[in-house]
Short mmCIF file of C-alpha atoms in Angstrom, two decimals:
data_model
loop_
_atom_site.label_atom_id
_atom_site.label_comp_id
_atom_site.label_asym_id
_atom_site.label_seq_id
_atom_site.Cartn_x
_atom_site.Cartn_y
_atom_site.Cartn_z
CA UNK T 240 61.01 -45.76 55.80
CA UNK T 241 60.15 -43.45 52.95
CA UNK T 242 57.44 -44.47 50.60
CA UNK T 243 58.25 -44.65 46.94
CA UNK T 244 55.92 -42.67 44.73
CA UNK T 245 53.71 -45.03 42.85
CA UNK T 246 53.80 -44.20 39.17
CA UNK T 247 50.21 -43.59 38.20
CA UNK T 248 49.09 -45.18 34.97
CA UNK T 249 49.36 -42.85 32.01
CA UNK T 250 46.16 -41.03 31.18
CA UNK T 251 45.76 -39.96 27.56
CA UNK T 252 46.64 -36.29 27.21
CA UNK T 253 48.58 -36.17 30.49
CA UNK T 254 52.31 -36.18 31.09
CA UNK T 255 54.76 -36.65 33.95
CA UNK T 256 54.13 -33.13 35.22
CA UNK T 257 50.43 -33.94 35.66
CA UNK T 258 51.38 -37.07 37.63
CA UNK T 259 53.83 -35.13 39.81
CA UNK T 260 51.22 -32.49 40.55
CA UNK T 261 48.76 -35.22 41.57
CA UNK T 262 51.38 -36.69 43.91
CA UNK T 263 52.00 -33.27 45.47
CA UNK T 264 48.26 -32.65 45.85
CA UNK T 265 48.04 -35.90 47.81
CA UNK T 266 51.13 -35.17 49.93
CA UNK T 267 50.86 -31.38 50.42
CA UNK T 268 47.38 -30.33 49.30
CA UNK T 269 47.87 -26.76 50.56
CA UNK T 270 50.81 -26.08 48.21
CA UNK T 271 50.07 -24.49 44.84
CA UNK T 272 52.02 -26.41 42.17
CA UNK T 273 50.76 -24.40 39.20
CA UNK T 274 54.28 -23.04 38.62
CA UNK T 275 55.44 -26.60 38.01
CA UNK T 276 52.86 -26.95 35.24
CA UNK T 277 54.57 -24.18 33.30
CA UNK T 278 58.18 -23.93 34.45
CA UNK T 279 58.60 -27.70 34.81
CA UNK T 280 57.35 -28.22 31.28
CA UNK T 281 59.51 -25.36 29.97
CA UNK T 282 62.57 -27.04 31.47
CA UNK T 283 61.59 -30.43 30.07
CA UNK T 284 60.97 -28.94 26.62
CA UNK T 285 64.35 -27.20 26.67
CA UNK T 286 66.14 -30.40 27.69
CA UNK T 287 64.31 -32.41 25.01
CA UNK T 288 64.89 -29.82 22.27
CA UNK T 289 68.63 -29.32 22.81
CA UNK T 290 70.00 -32.65 21.44
CA UNK T 291 68.54 -32.38 17.92
CA UNK T 292 69.45 -28.69 17.70
CA UNK T 293 72.99 -29.35 18.93
CA UNK T 294 73.27 -32.19 16.38
CA UNK T 295 72.65 -29.60 13.64
CA UNK T 296 75.44 -27.44 15.00
CA UNK T 297 77.78 -30.42 15.26
CA UNK T 298 77.03 -31.38 11.64
CA UNK T 299 78.30 -27.91 10.72
CA UNK T 300 81.41 -28.25 12.90
CA UNK T 301 80.09 -25.97 15.65
CA UNK T 302 79.05 -26.14 19.27
CA UNK T 303 76.07 -24.14 20.53
CA UNK T 304 78.24 -21.29 21.86
CA UNK T 305 80.05 -20.92 18.55
CA UNK T 306 76.74 -21.03 16.68
CA UNK T 307 75.43 -18.24 18.94
CA UNK T 308 78.37 -16.02 17.99
CA UNK T 309 77.99 -16.72 14.26
CA UNK T 310 74.21 -16.23 14.35
CA UNK T 311 74.59 -12.94 16.25
CA UNK T 312 77.02 -11.64 13.65
CA UNK T 313 74.85 -12.88 10.77
CA UNK T 314 71.66 -11.26 12.07
CA UNK T 315 73.52 -7.96 12.53
CA UNK T 316 73.46 -7.66 8.71
CA UNK T 317 76.19 -6.59 6.33
CA UNK T 318 79.07 -6.17 6.91
CA UNK T 319 78.39 -8.85 9.61
CA UNK T 320 80.68 -7.08 12.04
CA UNK T 321 80.34 -6.21 15.73
CA UNK T 322 82.64 -5.06 18.49
CA UNK T 323 83.43 -7.70 21.10
CA UNK T 324 81.53 -5.72 23.75
CA UNK T 325 78.41 -5.73 21.55
CA UNK T 326 78.80 -9.47 21.10
CA UNK T 327 79.21 -10.45 24.73
CA UNK T 328 76.33 -8.21 25.84
CA UNK T 329 74.09 -9.78 23.23
CA UNK T 330 75.20 -13.30 24.14
CA UNK T 331 75.03 -12.76 27.92
CA UNK T 332 78.44 -14.32 28.53
CA UNK T 333 81.66 -13.11 30.07
CA UNK T 334 84.30 -11.42 27.96
CA UNK T 335 86.60 -14.37 28.75
CA UNK T 336 84.01 -16.83 27.46
CA UNK T 337 83.68 -14.80 24.30
CA UNK T 338 87.45 -14.71 23.81
CA UNK T 339 87.59 -18.51 23.89
CA UNK T 340 84.80 -18.77 21.31
CA UNK T 341 86.37 -16.15 19.08
CA UNK T 342 89.74 -17.90 19.20
CA UNK T 343 88.14 -21.19 18.08
CA UNK T 344 86.10 -19.49 15.35
CA UNK T 345 89.13 -17.55 14.10
CA UNK T 346 91.21 -20.72 13.97
CA UNK T 347 88.40 -22.38 11.98
CA UNK T 348 88.41 -19.48 9.52
CA UNK T 349 84.82 -18.45 10.30
CA UNK T 350 85.52 -15.01 11.80
CA UNK T 351 88.34 -12.51 11.60
CA UNK T 352 89.34 -9.46 13.59
CA UNK T 353 89.57 -6.33 11.46
CA UNK T 354 90.68 -2.88 12.52
CA UNK T 355 87.80 -0.44 12.71
CA UNK T 356 87.86 2.42 10.26
CA UNK T 357 89.50 5.39 11.93
CA UNK T 358 90.12 3.50 15.19
CA UNK T 359 93.20 1.34 15.38
CA UNK T 360 92.45 0.39 19.01
CA UNK T 361 89.21 -1.44 18.26
CA UNK T 362 89.20 -4.85 16.61
CA UNK T 363 85.66 -5.68 15.55
CA UNK T 364 84.78 -9.28 14.82
CA UNK T 365 83.39 -10.06 11.39
CA UNK T 366 82.22 -13.15 9.58
CA UNK T 367 84.39 -14.50 6.81
CA UNK T 368 82.68 -15.68 3.61
CA UNK T 369 82.93 -19.25 4.96
CA UNK T 370 81.48 -18.05 8.27
CA UNK T 371 78.52 -16.49 6.44
CA UNK T 372 77.96 -19.69 4.46
CA UNK T 373 78.18 -22.01 7.46
CA UNK T 374 76.11 -19.76 9.77
CA UNK T 375 73.39 -19.41 7.13
CA UNK T 376 73.23 -23.15 6.50
CA UNK T 377 73.23 -24.06 10.21
CA UNK T 378 70.59 -21.43 11.04
CA UNK T 379 68.28 -22.55 8.23
CA UNK T 380 68.57 -26.16 9.38
CA UNK T 381 68.06 -25.19 13.04
CA UNK T 382 64.90 -23.23 12.23
CA UNK T 383 63.54 -26.14 10.15
CA UNK T 384 64.00 -28.48 13.13
CA UNK T 385 62.41 -26.01 15.51
CA UNK T 386 59.45 -25.57 13.12
CA UNK T 387 59.01 -29.35 13.02
CA UNK T 388 59.06 -29.44 16.83
CA UNK T 389 56.23 -26.90 16.89
CA UNK T 390 54.19 -28.59 14.17
CA UNK T 391 51.72 -29.97 16.72
CA UNK T 392 50.52 -26.42 17.35
CA UNK T 393 48.54 -24.30 14.91
CA UNK T 394 49.93 -20.93 13.81
CA UNK T 395 47.47 -19.21 16.17
CA UNK T 396 48.52 -21.45 19.07
CA UNK T 397 52.18 -20.74 18.34
CA UNK T 398 51.47 -17.01 18.36
CA UNK T 399 49.52 -17.27 21.63
CA UNK T 400 52.27 -19.31 23.25
CA UNK T 401 54.99 -16.90 22.09
CA UNK T 402 53.00 -13.96 23.46
CA UNK T 403 52.43 -15.66 26.81
CA UNK T 404 56.08 -16.73 27.12
CA UNK T 405 57.19 -13.16 26.36
CA UNK T 406 54.88 -11.90 29.11
CA UNK T 407 56.22 -14.54 31.52
CA UNK T 408 59.84 -13.68 30.66
CA UNK T 409 59.15 -10.00 31.34
CA UNK T 410 57.43 -10.88 34.64
CA UNK T 411 60.30 -13.08 35.82
CA UNK T 412 63.21 -10.91 34.73
CA UNK T 413 61.71 -7.42 34.69
CA UNK T 414 63.44 -6.77 31.37
CA UNK T 415 62.97 -8.01 27.84
CA UNK T 416 64.95 -11.22 27.33
CA UNK T 417 68.27 -10.88 25.54
CA UNK T 418 68.02 -7.12 25.37
#
């Protein structure tokens, strides 16, 4: 018969990861669970942060994949145009996945395919005026929500955390994230 983990009473300043680590220390004291303290929390934070962010996108008639495409085009600057290969490399998705997103965004009137100057074979993707408006509004709202989520940390703490996460990302992947 397996024993059910007894949920330890909550200790102020501790979370479920702390309780899980305590359980593992009791069960397998020779195993280092320090990775859980960081990666487990990173996963939990990502899962907790997604619903309010995705609600912003939904309020603007977008899903997160569509928002990624619009935001990538918007941050590229005027004329808000990129080749499909530049887009799918930046978004880290397959060309087929990008095609589906582009078809939905084109149908919604948020992007269009325009022939490149001097190259009739290439069809860059560019934001329409409505695409620029909607992407700008959704991004501003998204960043406001993310800032509110981080409001429990001082500016210095946010900077330290960003620096440490960058270092961790480079350690894990060996390359800068989203390069």
